[in-house]
Amino acid sequence: MRELDVVEITKAVKEMCIEANHFLSPDMKTALNKAEEREESPVGRKVLSQLKENLRIAEEEMIPICQDTGMAVVFLSVGQEVHLVGGNLTEAVNEGVRLGYTEGYLRKSVVRDPLIRENTGDNTPAVVHTEIVPGDRVDITLAPKGFGSENMSRVFMLKPAEGIEGVKAAVLTAVKDAGPNACPPMVVGVGIGGTFEKCAILAKKALTRPAGEHSDIPYVKELEEELLERINKTGIGPGGLGGRVTAMAVNILTFPTHIAGLPVAVNICCHVNRHVTRTL
Amino acid sequence: MDKYLKLPLTSEDIASLHAGDSVYLTGVIYTARDAAHKRMSEALSRGEALPMDIKGAAIYYMGPSPARPGRVIGSAGPTTASRMDKYAPALLDLGLQCMIGKGKRSDEVREAIVRNGAVYFAAIGGAGALLSKAIDASEVIAYDDLGTEAIRKLTVKDFPAIVVIDSTGRDLYKESLKEYCVE
């Protein structure tokens, strides 16, 4: 049994909050460059070049890429051979978020109660998804999620008879409804299968897969490519101001489901698709 | 077409602005988002004055990240304007001149823009670091307890924005979608 002090998790989460909000991952930078090459609309190209300039300023001057530094979503894969010591795991993650958002000059965007709406003042709590896996390591993926795009996300409980065409229609509906609100060019995370909540978690997790990488399942890869092409025919474009690049990637994850159902979740992310992973 | 404009805009300025125009704004703008709009709406329903002179004012739907020491403001990009649709027509009828945000507006807001000769600008969503460079001064003037959602008086210089809904009611999002849709 390997022992791991949760202080290490706090330290990693703190650093990851600051890193994710100032330095966009290389896959997303590549995706933005490709978008700029492909865009035909003059206004669209101008928006994309300003987004690249924005990334440069964020890194050089340590100003968050976006003022909405998100609600911290944390995926933890905890090896079953790891013995966590030194405190409570969830509290350790939240302490990391608290320190990262306070010391990193990140915006505190979390309210304690969804209806009373009093700001917690330190961006806690995080939304933590924990999975117990084989091995003696802990993988932490942190994905601060902004709500301009989160608000445009959807769950569709399709009928099995609606099949793959139903899935395509659901994704396109969500993207078109989102339009300029979700800060395009977007990344579209899709979860297919499982249950009501499982497909939503899959869609969120799909957003953390590097843009440009595809599913290992051949038909899913084809579906990702077809959906990306069709989304880019909608004309929404960068900033929603018209153009050829509405999305930079469509990432799909699937899971077994029930004989009676075909759940589909569409989690839309803006061009600031922040995700960092560390292994402890 | 790029236009450099001083705030508050004149009625001639507003008449000359068309959906799709690129503008650079210089002058005073006030930040307000969800919670501040709710409070302003409650103040109005109690017959109280608003924290700023709304006549001719520009409101930026924005809640910044905290400023690092020695800096004016943190990241400062627009938030989704449609969440303020419930409150905007009443403010427009009181003289609100410019709204700066991102995303679609309701028909009620568009009608209030036309009725009052106002304008809705979009700033680039997710470009908060870049946009912060156009802000020269920032001061909380009301609702300090709301943190990032407090009302701030900003002094901006050449703040970049695009006319989305002009005073005739033309909507850039709808027009550009038609131009580039190939479905």
PDB file of N, CA and C in Angstrom, chain A residues 22 40-43 46-47 50-51 53-54 57-58 61-67 69 103-108 148 151 172 176-181 183 230 233-236 239-244 271-272, chain B residues 2 22 24 33 62-69 71 73-80 82-83 102-104 122 124-133 146 148 160 162 164 172-173 176-177 179-183:
ATOM      1  N   HIS A  22      -4.404  30.662 -16.733  1.00  0.00           N
ATOM      2  CA  HIS A  22      -3.492  31.597 -17.405  1.00  0.00           C
ATOM      3  C   HIS A  22      -2.827  31.026 -18.650  1.00  0.00           C
ATOM      4  N   GLU A  40     -12.793  31.911 -43.223  1.00  0.00           N
ATOM      5  CA  GLU A  40     -12.876  32.740 -44.434  1.00  0.00           C
ATOM      6  C   GLU A  40     -13.419  34.130 -44.151  1.00  0.00           C
ATOM      7  N   SER A  41     -14.233  34.252 -43.091  1.00  0.00           N
ATOM      8  CA  SER A  41     -14.838  35.547 -42.797  1.00  0.00           C
ATOM      9  C   SER A  41     -13.786  36.511 -42.242  1.00  0.00           C
ATOM     10  N   PRO A  42     -13.709  37.722 -42.800  1.00  0.00           N
ATOM     11  CA  PRO A  42     -12.730  38.702 -42.289  1.00  0.00           C
ATOM     12  C   PRO A  42     -12.950  39.024 -40.809  1.00  0.00           C
ATOM     13  N   VAL A  43     -14.210  39.171 -40.405  1.00  0.00           N
ATOM     14  CA  VAL A  43     -14.492  39.461 -38.988  1.00  0.00           C
ATOM     15  C   VAL A  43     -14.093  38.253 -38.142  1.00  0.00           C
ATOM     16  N   LYS A  46     -10.438  38.174 -37.658  1.00  0.00           N
ATOM     17  CA  LYS A  46     -10.028  39.219 -36.714  1.00  0.00           C
ATOM     18  C   LYS A  46     -10.283  38.764 -35.269  1.00  0.00           C
ATOM     19  N   VAL A  47     -11.448  38.146 -35.045  1.00  0.00           N
ATOM     20  CA  VAL A  47     -11.761  37.647 -33.700  1.00  0.00           C
ATOM     21  C   VAL A  47     -10.720  36.611 -33.279  1.00  0.00           C
ATOM     22  N   GLN A  50      -7.501  38.108 -32.328  1.00  0.00           N
ATOM     23  CA  GLN A  50      -7.587  38.758 -31.006  1.00  0.00           C
ATOM     24  C   GLN A  50      -7.586  37.726 -29.878  1.00  0.00           C
ATOM     25  N   LEU A  51      -8.162  36.565 -30.141  1.00  0.00           N
ATOM     26  CA  LEU A  51      -8.146  35.513 -29.108  1.00  0.00           C
ATOM     27  C   LEU A  51      -6.720  35.019 -28.873  1.00  0.00           C
ATOM     28  N   GLU A  53      -4.009  36.835 -29.376  1.00  0.00           N
ATOM     29  CA  GLU A  53      -3.370  37.952 -28.666  1.00  0.00           C
ATOM     30  C   GLU A  53      -3.751  37.925 -27.179  1.00  0.00           C
ATOM     31  N   ASN A  54      -5.015  37.603 -26.925  1.00  0.00           N
ATOM     32  CA  ASN A  54      -5.498  37.490 -25.547  1.00  0.00           C
ATOM     33  C   ASN A  54      -4.710  36.433 -24.772  1.00  0.00           C
ATOM     34  N   ILE A  57      -1.234  37.807 -23.895  1.00  0.00           N
ATOM     35  CA  ILE A  57      -1.274  38.761 -22.776  1.00  0.00           C
ATOM     36  C   ILE A  57      -1.495  38.016 -21.458  1.00  0.00           C
ATOM     37  N   ALA A  58      -2.388  37.027 -21.484  1.00  0.00           N
ATOM     38  CA  ALA A  58      -2.696  36.263 -20.267  1.00  0.00           C
ATOM     39  C   ALA A  58      -1.431  35.617 -19.700  1.00  0.00           C
ATOM     40  N   GLU A  61       1.420  38.506 -18.767  1.00  0.00           N
ATOM     41  CA  GLU A  61       1.127  39.456 -17.693  1.00  0.00           C
ATOM     42  C   GLU A  61       0.370  38.822 -16.532  1.00  0.00           C
ATOM     43  N   MET A  62       0.163  37.502 -16.618  1.00  0.00           N
ATOM     44  CA  MET A  62      -0.589  36.788 -15.579  1.00  0.00           C
ATOM     45  C   MET A  62      -1.942  37.465 -15.300  1.00  0.00           C
ATOM     46  N   ILE A  63      -2.705  37.619 -16.381  1.00  0.00           N
ATOM     47  CA  ILE A  63      -4.102  38.066 -16.279  1.00  0.00           C
ATOM     48  C   ILE A  63      -4.928  36.866 -16.745  1.00  0.00           C
ATOM     49  N   PRO A  64      -5.927  36.430 -15.988  1.00  0.00           N
ATOM     50  CA  PRO A  64      -6.675  35.255 -16.440  1.00  0.00           C
ATOM     51  C   PRO A  64      -7.180  35.404 -17.880  1.00  0.00           C
ATOM     52  N   ILE A  65      -7.141  34.298 -18.626  1.00  0.00           N
ATOM     53  CA  ILE A  65      -7.551  34.296 -20.033  1.00  0.00           C
ATOM     54  C   ILE A  65      -8.964  34.863 -20.156  1.00  0.00           C
ATOM     55  N   CYS A  66      -9.830  34.430 -19.237  1.00  0.00           N
ATOM     56  CA  CYS A  66     -11.213  34.916 -19.199  1.00  0.00           C
ATOM     57  C   CYS A  66     -11.517  35.308 -17.762  1.00  0.00           C
ATOM     58  N   GLN A  67     -12.332  36.370 -17.599  1.00  0.00           N
ATOM     59  CA  GLN A  67     -12.680  36.783 -16.225  1.00  0.00           C
ATOM     60  C   GLN A  67     -13.514  35.720 -15.527  1.00  0.00           C
ATOM     61  N   THR A  69     -13.353  32.619 -14.370  1.00  0.00           N
ATOM     62  CA  THR A  69     -12.339  31.596 -14.105  1.00  0.00           C
ATOM     63  C   THR A  69     -12.996  30.297 -13.646  1.00  0.00           C
ATOM     64  N   GLU A 103      -4.951  33.128  -3.875  1.00  0.00           N
ATOM     65  CA  GLU A 103      -3.582  33.601  -4.124  1.00  0.00           C
ATOM     66  C   GLU A 103      -3.328  33.867  -5.602  1.00  0.00           C
ATOM     67  N   GLY A 104      -4.130  33.255  -6.477  1.00  0.00           N
ATOM     68  CA  GLY A 104      -3.932  33.432  -7.913  1.00  0.00           C
ATOM     69  C   GLY A 104      -4.739  34.575  -8.507  1.00  0.00           C
ATOM     70  N   TYR A 105      -5.423  35.369  -7.679  1.00  0.00           N
ATOM     71  CA  TYR A 105      -6.247  36.483  -8.160  1.00  0.00           C
ATOM     72  C   TYR A 105      -7.266  36.005  -9.201  1.00  0.00           C
ATOM     73  N   LEU A 106      -7.898  34.881  -8.909  1.00  0.00           N
ATOM     74  CA  LEU A 106      -8.934  34.355  -9.798  1.00  0.00           C
ATOM     75  C   LEU A 106     -10.304  34.767  -9.263  1.00  0.00           C
ATOM     76  N   ARG A 107     -11.284  34.826 -10.148  1.00  0.00           N
ATOM     77  CA  ARG A 107     -12.597  35.306  -9.730  1.00  0.00           C
ATOM     78  C   ARG A 107     -13.338  34.248  -8.908  1.00  0.00           C
ATOM     79  N   LYS A 108     -14.010  34.717  -7.873  1.00  0.00           N
ATOM     80  CA  LYS A 108     -14.803  33.815  -7.037  1.00  0.00           C
ATOM     81  C   LYS A 108     -16.238  33.854  -7.552  1.00  0.00           C
ATOM     82  N   GLY A 148     -20.969  30.753 -19.266  1.00  0.00           N
ATOM     83  CA  GLY A 148     -21.578  31.230 -20.509  1.00  0.00           C
ATOM     84  C   GLY A 148     -21.916  30.041 -21.389  1.00  0.00           C
ATOM     85  N   ASN A 151     -24.280  27.146 -19.434  1.00  0.00           N
ATOM     86  CA  ASN A 151     -25.717  27.424 -19.481  1.00  0.00           C
ATOM     87  C   ASN A 151     -26.367  26.949 -20.777  1.00  0.00           C
ATOM     88  N   LEU A 172     -26.700  19.124 -32.865  1.00  0.00           N
ATOM     89  CA  LEU A 172     -26.851  20.332 -33.685  1.00  0.00           C
ATOM     90  C   LEU A 172     -27.844  21.312 -33.068  1.00  0.00           C
ATOM     91  N   LYS A 176     -26.795  25.098 -32.124  1.00  0.00           N
ATOM     92  CA  LYS A 176     -27.484  26.250 -32.746  1.00  0.00           C
ATOM     93  C   LYS A 176     -28.163  27.127 -31.705  1.00  0.00           C
ATOM     94  N   ASP A 177     -28.751  26.489 -30.693  1.00  0.00           N
ATOM     95  CA  ASP A 177     -29.373  27.285 -29.632  1.00  0.00           C
ATOM     96  C   ASP A 177     -28.317  28.094 -28.873  1.00  0.00           C
ATOM     97  N   ALA A 178     -27.141  27.518 -28.730  1.00  0.00           N
ATOM     98  CA  ALA A 178     -26.071  28.206 -28.006  1.00  0.00           C
ATOM     99  C   ALA A 178     -25.603  29.433 -28.782  1.00  0.00           C
ATOM    100  N   GLY A 179     -25.381  29.253 -30.087  1.00  0.00           N
ATOM    101  CA  GLY A 179     -24.983  30.367 -30.957  1.00  0.00           C
ATOM    102  C   GLY A 179     -23.903  31.236 -30.354  1.00  0.00           C
ATOM    103  N   PRO A 180     -24.095  32.555 -30.377  1.00  0.00           N
ATOM    104  CA  PRO A 180     -23.055  33.464 -29.895  1.00  0.00           C
ATOM    105  C   PRO A 180     -22.896  33.462 -28.373  1.00  0.00           C
ATOM    106  N   ASN A 181     -23.903  32.935 -27.660  1.00  0.00           N
ATOM    107  CA  ASN A 181     -23.859  32.990 -26.196  1.00  0.00           C
ATOM    108  C   ASN A 181     -22.703  32.190 -25.598  1.00  0.00           C
ATOM    109  N   CYS A 183     -19.657  31.728 -26.563  1.00  0.00           N
ATOM    110  CA  CYS A 183     -18.314  32.150 -26.943  1.00  0.00           C
ATOM    111  C   CYS A 183     -17.654  31.192 -27.935  1.00  0.00           C
ATOM    112  N   ARG A 230     -20.604  19.385 -39.798  1.00  0.00           N
ATOM    113  CA  ARG A 230     -21.961  19.961 -39.878  1.00  0.00           C
ATOM    114  C   ARG A 230     -22.103  21.184 -38.985  1.00  0.00           C
ATOM    115  N   LYS A 233     -20.955  24.208 -40.651  1.00  0.00           N
ATOM    116  CA  LYS A 233     -21.787  24.724 -41.747  1.00  0.00           C
ATOM    117  C   LYS A 233     -22.905  25.633 -41.229  1.00  0.00           C
ATOM    118  N   THR A 234     -23.044  25.728 -39.914  1.00  0.00           N
ATOM    119  CA  THR A 234     -24.154  26.530 -39.380  1.00  0.00           C
ATOM    120  C   THR A 234     -23.953  28.020 -39.622  1.00  0.00           C
ATOM    121  N   GLY A 235     -22.691  28.434 -39.777  1.00  0.00           N
ATOM    122  CA  GLY A 235     -22.421  29.844 -40.041  1.00  0.00           C
ATOM    123  C   GLY A 235     -22.269  30.708 -38.806  1.00  0.00           C
ATOM    124  N   ILE A 236     -22.389  30.112 -37.614  1.00  0.00           N
ATOM    125  CA  ILE A 236     -22.313  30.916 -36.368  1.00  0.00           C
ATOM    126  C   ILE A 236     -20.969  31.654 -36.291  1.00  0.00           C
ATOM    127  N   GLY A 239     -16.993  34.214 -32.289  1.00  0.00           N
ATOM    128  CA  GLY A 239     -17.731  35.289 -31.622  1.00  0.00           C
ATOM    129  C   GLY A 239     -19.207  35.323 -31.988  1.00  0.00           C
ATOM    130  N   GLY A 240     -19.653  34.341 -32.802  1.00  0.00           N
ATOM    131  CA  GLY A 240     -21.047  34.344 -33.255  1.00  0.00           C
ATOM    132  C   GLY A 240     -21.299  35.393 -34.320  1.00  0.00           C
ATOM    133  N   LEU A 241     -20.206  35.940 -34.888  1.00  0.00           N
ATOM    134  CA  LEU A 241     -20.336  37.056 -35.834  1.00  0.00           C
ATOM    135  C   LEU A 241     -20.323  36.575 -37.283  1.00  0.00           C
ATOM    136  N   GLY A 242     -20.483  35.275 -37.469  1.00  0.00           N
ATOM    137  CA  GLY A 242     -20.548  34.717 -38.815  1.00  0.00           C
ATOM    138  C   GLY A 242     -19.206  34.180 -39.269  1.00  0.00           C
ATOM    139  N   GLY A 243     -19.223  32.954 -39.803  1.00  0.00           N
ATOM    140  CA  GLY A 243     -17.974  32.394 -40.301  1.00  0.00           C
ATOM    141  C   GLY A 243     -18.026  30.891 -40.402  1.00  0.00           C
ATOM    142  N   ARG A 244     -16.867  30.336 -40.770  1.00  0.00           N
ATOM    143  CA  ARG A 244     -16.785  28.887 -41.032  1.00  0.00           C
ATOM    144  C   ARG A 244     -16.402  28.073 -39.815  1.00  0.00           C
ATOM    145  N   HIS A 271     -14.142  28.687 -26.337  1.00  0.00           N
ATOM    146  CA  HIS A 271     -12.776  28.478 -26.855  1.00  0.00           C
ATOM    147  C   HIS A 271     -11.741  28.387 -25.734  1.00  0.00           C
ATOM    148  N   VAL A 272     -12.120  28.846 -24.517  1.00  0.00           N
ATOM    149  CA  VAL A 272     -11.195  28.729 -23.385  1.00  0.00           C
ATOM    150  C   VAL A 272     -11.487  27.396 -22.675  1.00  0.00           C
TER     151      VAL A 272
ATOM    152  N   ASP B   2     -14.306  51.019 -39.043  1.00  0.00           N
ATOM    153  CA  ASP B   2     -13.893  51.320 -37.669  1.00  0.00           C
ATOM    154  C   ASP B   2     -14.306  52.741 -37.286  1.00  0.00           C
ATOM    155  N   SER B  22     -17.491  48.207 -36.421  1.00  0.00           N
ATOM    156  CA  SER B  22     -16.487  48.005 -35.389  1.00  0.00           C
ATOM    157  C   SER B  22     -16.250  49.359 -34.719  1.00  0.00           C
ATOM    158  N   TYR B  24     -14.538  51.756 -31.293  1.00  0.00           N
ATOM    159  CA  TYR B  24     -13.600  51.881 -30.175  1.00  0.00           C
ATOM    160  C   TYR B  24     -14.147  52.979 -29.285  1.00  0.00           C
ATOM    161  N   ARG B  33     -23.993  43.245 -13.584  1.00  0.00           N
ATOM    162  CA  ARG B  33     -24.443  41.967 -14.105  1.00  0.00           C
ATOM    163  C   ARG B  33     -25.617  41.482 -13.278  1.00  0.00           C
ATOM    164  N   MET B  62     -20.394  42.807 -17.031  1.00  0.00           N
ATOM    165  CA  MET B  62     -19.061  42.266 -16.765  1.00  0.00           C
ATOM    166  C   MET B  62     -18.788  42.187 -15.263  1.00  0.00           C
ATOM    167  N   GLY B  63     -18.192  41.101 -14.842  1.00  0.00           N
ATOM    168  CA  GLY B  63     -17.704  40.956 -13.463  1.00  0.00           C
ATOM    169  C   GLY B  63     -16.244  40.553 -13.544  1.00  0.00           C
ATOM    170  N   PRO B  64     -15.325  41.453 -13.180  1.00  0.00           N
ATOM    171  CA  PRO B  64     -13.898  41.187 -13.413  1.00  0.00           C
ATOM    172  C   PRO B  64     -13.303  40.181 -12.432  1.00  0.00           C
ATOM    173  N   SER B  65     -12.148  39.640 -12.799  1.00  0.00           N
ATOM    174  CA  SER B  65     -11.359  38.903 -11.808  1.00  0.00           C
ATOM    175  C   SER B  65     -10.599  39.957 -10.998  1.00  0.00           C
ATOM    176  N   PRO B  66     -10.138  39.603  -9.781  1.00  0.00           N
ATOM    177  CA  PRO B  66      -9.482  40.614  -8.930  1.00  0.00           C
ATOM    178  C   PRO B  66      -8.210  41.180  -9.577  1.00  0.00           C
ATOM    179  N   ALA B  67      -7.958  42.460  -9.314  1.00  0.00           N
ATOM    180  CA  ALA B  67      -6.743  43.091  -9.830  1.00  0.00           C
ATOM    181  C   ALA B  67      -5.544  42.624  -9.017  1.00  0.00           C
ATOM    182  N   ARG B  68      -4.441  42.320  -9.681  1.00  0.00           N
ATOM    183  CA  ARG B  68      -3.195  42.081  -8.951  1.00  0.00           C
ATOM    184  C   ARG B  68      -2.708  43.419  -8.394  1.00  0.00           C
ATOM    185  N   PRO B  69      -1.884  43.401  -7.348  1.00  0.00           N
ATOM    186  CA  PRO B  69      -1.414  44.671  -6.763  1.00  0.00           C
ATOM    187  C   PRO B  69      -0.779  45.576  -7.822  1.00  0.00           C
ATOM    188  N   ARG B  71      -2.311  47.032 -10.219  1.00  0.00           N
ATOM    189  CA  ARG B  71      -3.050  47.065 -11.489  1.00  0.00           C
ATOM    190  C   ARG B  71      -4.454  47.615 -11.277  1.00  0.00           C
ATOM    191  N   ILE B  73      -7.336  46.553 -12.841  1.00  0.00           N
ATOM    192  CA  ILE B  73      -8.415  45.563 -12.871  1.00  0.00           C
ATOM    193  C   ILE B  73      -7.810  44.227 -13.287  1.00  0.00           C
ATOM    194  N   GLY B  74      -8.551  43.166 -13.105  1.00  0.00           N
ATOM    195  CA  GLY B  74      -8.102  41.857 -13.593  1.00  0.00           C
ATOM    196  C   GLY B  74      -8.628  41.613 -14.990  1.00  0.00           C
ATOM    197  N   SER B  75      -8.931  40.352 -15.283  1.00  0.00           N
ATOM    198  CA  SER B  75      -9.506  40.000 -16.585  1.00  0.00           C
ATOM    199  C   SER B  75     -10.907  40.598 -16.654  1.00  0.00           C
ATOM    200  N   ALA B  76     -11.308  41.100 -17.813  1.00  0.00           N
ATOM    201  CA  ALA B  76     -12.524  41.929 -17.846  1.00  0.00           C
ATOM    202  C   ALA B  76     -13.307  41.813 -19.150  1.00  0.00           C
ATOM    203  N   GLY B  77     -13.716  40.598 -19.479  1.00  0.00           N
ATOM    204  CA  GLY B  77     -14.509  40.383 -20.691  1.00  0.00           C
ATOM    205  C   GLY B  77     -15.999  40.348 -20.400  1.00  0.00           C
ATOM    206  N   PRO B  78     -16.816  40.366 -21.450  1.00  0.00           N
ATOM    207  CA  PRO B  78     -18.272  40.444 -21.296  1.00  0.00           C
ATOM    208  C   PRO B  78     -18.897  39.129 -20.830  1.00  0.00           C
ATOM    209  N   THR B  79     -20.022  39.240 -20.125  1.00  0.00           N
ATOM    210  CA  THR B  79     -20.810  38.055 -19.806  1.00  0.00           C
ATOM    211  C   THR B  79     -22.042  38.024 -20.712  1.00  0.00           C
ATOM    212  N   THR B  80     -22.766  36.908 -20.668  1.00  0.00           N
ATOM    213  CA  THR B  80     -23.913  36.705 -21.561  1.00  0.00           C
ATOM    214  C   THR B  80     -25.033  37.696 -21.247  1.00  0.00           C
ATOM    215  N   SER B  82     -28.150  37.985 -22.303  1.00  0.00           N
ATOM    216  CA  SER B  82     -29.568  37.582 -22.233  1.00  0.00           C
ATOM    217  C   SER B  82     -30.064  37.427 -20.795  1.00  0.00           C
ATOM    218  N   ARG B  83     -29.142  37.203 -19.863  1.00  0.00           N
ATOM    219  CA  ARG B  83     -29.592  37.087 -18.472  1.00  0.00           C
ATOM    220  C   ARG B  83     -30.083  38.431 -17.931  1.00  0.00           C
ATOM    221  N   LYS B 102     -22.363  40.103 -24.574  1.00  0.00           N
ATOM    222  CA  LYS B 102     -22.191  39.152 -25.669  1.00  0.00           C
ATOM    223  C   LYS B 102     -23.434  38.281 -25.732  1.00  0.00           C
ATOM    224  N   GLY B 103     -23.773  37.871 -26.940  1.00  0.00           N
ATOM    225  CA  GLY B 103     -24.880  36.935 -27.133  1.00  0.00           C
ATOM    226  C   GLY B 103     -26.203  37.610 -27.445  1.00  0.00           C
ATOM    227  N   LYS B 104     -27.173  36.737 -27.725  1.00  0.00           N
ATOM    228  CA  LYS B 104     -28.480  37.159 -28.244  1.00  0.00           C
ATOM    229  C   LYS B 104     -29.287  37.963 -27.221  1.00  0.00           C
ATOM    230  N   ALA B 122     -21.448  44.145 -28.802  1.00  0.00           N
ATOM    231  CA  ALA B 122     -20.797  42.951 -28.257  1.00  0.00           C
ATOM    232  C   ALA B 122     -19.311  43.232 -28.157  1.00  0.00           C
ATOM    233  N   ILE B 124     -15.674  40.947 -27.364  1.00  0.00           N
ATOM    234  CA  ILE B 124     -15.326  39.558 -27.660  1.00  0.00           C
ATOM    235  C   ILE B 124     -15.319  38.716 -26.395  1.00  0.00           C
ATOM    236  N   GLY B 125     -16.201  37.728 -26.370  1.00  0.00           N
ATOM    237  CA  GLY B 125     -16.301  36.850 -25.210  1.00  0.00           C
ATOM    238  C   GLY B 125     -15.040  36.016 -25.064  1.00  0.00           C
ATOM    239  N   GLY B 126     -14.549  35.938 -23.838  1.00  0.00           N
ATOM    240  CA  GLY B 126     -13.368  35.121 -23.588  1.00  0.00           C
ATOM    241  C   GLY B 126     -12.066  35.804 -23.942  1.00  0.00           C
ATOM    242  N   ALA B 127     -12.115  37.124 -24.105  1.00  0.00           N
ATOM    243  CA  ALA B 127     -10.879  37.869 -24.370  1.00  0.00           C
ATOM    244  C   ALA B 127     -10.649  38.879 -23.242  1.00  0.00           C
ATOM    245  N   GLY B 128     -10.855  38.424 -22.010  1.00  0.00           N
ATOM    246  CA  GLY B 128     -10.821  39.314 -20.851  1.00  0.00           C
ATOM    247  C   GLY B 128      -9.466  39.932 -20.561  1.00  0.00           C
ATOM    248  N   ALA B 129      -8.389  39.225 -20.899  1.00  0.00           N
ATOM    249  CA  ALA B 129      -7.056  39.789 -20.661  1.00  0.00           C
ATOM    250  C   ALA B 129      -6.824  40.946 -21.634  1.00  0.00           C
ATOM    251  N   LEU B 130      -7.154  40.705 -22.896  1.00  0.00           N
ATOM    252  CA  LEU B 130      -7.005  41.731 -23.939  1.00  0.00           C
ATOM    253  C   LEU B 130      -7.867  42.959 -23.630  1.00  0.00           C
ATOM    254  N   LEU B 131      -9.128  42.731 -23.284  1.00  0.00           N
ATOM    255  CA  LEU B 131     -10.047  43.853 -23.050  1.00  0.00           C
ATOM    256  C   LEU B 131      -9.638  44.662 -21.824  1.00  0.00           C
ATOM    257  N   SER B 132      -8.998  44.009 -20.846  1.00  0.00           N
ATOM    258  CA  SER B 132      -8.602  44.734 -19.631  1.00  0.00           C
ATOM    259  C   SER B 132      -7.606  45.850 -19.952  1.00  0.00           C
ATOM    260  N   LYS B 133      -6.880  45.704 -21.073  1.00  0.00           N
ATOM    261  CA  LYS B 133      -5.885  46.703 -21.443  1.00  0.00           C
ATOM    262  C   LYS B 133      -6.513  48.036 -21.851  1.00  0.00           C
ATOM    263  N   LEU B 146     -21.306  42.807  -3.149  1.00  0.00           N
ATOM    264  CA  LEU B 146     -21.508  41.795  -4.198  1.00  0.00           C
ATOM    265  C   LEU B 146     -20.200  41.320  -4.818  1.00  0.00           C
ATOM    266  N   THR B 148     -17.408  40.638  -7.128  1.00  0.00           N
ATOM    267  CA  THR B 148     -17.218  40.848  -8.568  1.00  0.00           C
ATOM    268  C   THR B 148     -18.469  41.435  -9.224  1.00  0.00           C
ATOM    269  N   PRO B 160     -12.636  48.074 -27.591  1.00  0.00           N
ATOM    270  CA  PRO B 160     -13.149  47.539 -28.853  1.00  0.00           C
ATOM    271  C   PRO B 160     -14.481  46.802 -28.696  1.00  0.00           C
ATOM    272  N   ILE B 162     -18.361  45.688 -31.122  1.00  0.00           N
ATOM    273  CA  ILE B 162     -19.017  45.591 -32.430  1.00  0.00           C
ATOM    274  C   ILE B 162     -20.504  45.862 -32.236  1.00  0.00           C
ATOM    275  N   VAL B 164     -24.071  45.134 -32.468  1.00  0.00           N
ATOM    276  CA  VAL B 164     -24.874  43.940 -32.776  1.00  0.00           C
ATOM    277  C   VAL B 164     -26.314  44.333 -33.089  1.00  0.00           C
ATOM    278  N   LEU B 172     -27.036  41.942 -35.961  1.00  0.00           N
ATOM    279  CA  LEU B 172     -25.884  41.374 -36.672  1.00  0.00           C
ATOM    280  C   LEU B 172     -25.839  39.850 -36.594  1.00  0.00           C
ATOM    281  N   TYR B 173     -26.177  39.284 -35.437  1.00  0.00           N
ATOM    282  CA  TYR B 173     -26.095  37.822 -35.302  1.00  0.00           C
ATOM    283  C   TYR B 173     -26.993  37.146 -36.349  1.00  0.00           C
ATOM    284  N   SER B 176     -25.462  37.802 -40.009  1.00  0.00           N
ATOM    285  CA  SER B 176     -24.217  37.103 -40.346  1.00  0.00           C
ATOM    286  C   SER B 176     -24.437  35.599 -40.441  1.00  0.00           C
ATOM    287  N   LEU B 177     -25.387  35.095 -39.655  1.00  0.00           N
ATOM    288  CA  LEU B 177     -25.712  33.671 -39.711  1.00  0.00           C
ATOM    289  C   LEU B 177     -26.223  33.329 -41.119  1.00  0.00           C
ATOM    290  N   GLU B 179     -25.539  34.860 -43.823  1.00  0.00           N
ATOM    291  CA  GLU B 179     -24.461  35.013 -44.809  1.00  0.00           C
ATOM    292  C   GLU B 179     -23.569  33.775 -44.870  1.00  0.00           C
ATOM    293  N   TYR B 180     -23.314  33.158 -43.714  1.00  0.00           N
ATOM    294  CA  TYR B 180     -22.328  32.064 -43.702  1.00  0.00           C
ATOM    295  C   TYR B 180     -22.929  30.665 -43.550  1.00  0.00           C
ATOM    296  N   CYS B 181     -24.248  30.572 -43.338  1.00  0.00           N
ATOM    297  CA  CYS B 181     -24.850  29.247 -43.195  1.00  0.00           C
ATOM    298  C   CYS B 181     -24.873  28.534 -44.548  1.00  0.00           C
ATOM    299  N   VAL B 182     -24.367  27.289 -44.568  1.00  0.00           N
ATOM    300  CA  VAL B 182     -24.348  26.540 -45.851  1.00  0.00           C
ATOM    301  C   VAL B 182     -25.045  25.179 -45.674  1.00  0.00           C
ATOM    302  N   GLU B 183     -25.986  25.136 -44.742  1.00  0.00           N
ATOM    303  CA  GLU B 183     -26.673  23.854 -44.498  1.00  0.00           C
ATOM    304  C   GLU B 183     -27.696  23.565 -45.571  1.00  0.00           C
TER     305      GLU B 183
END
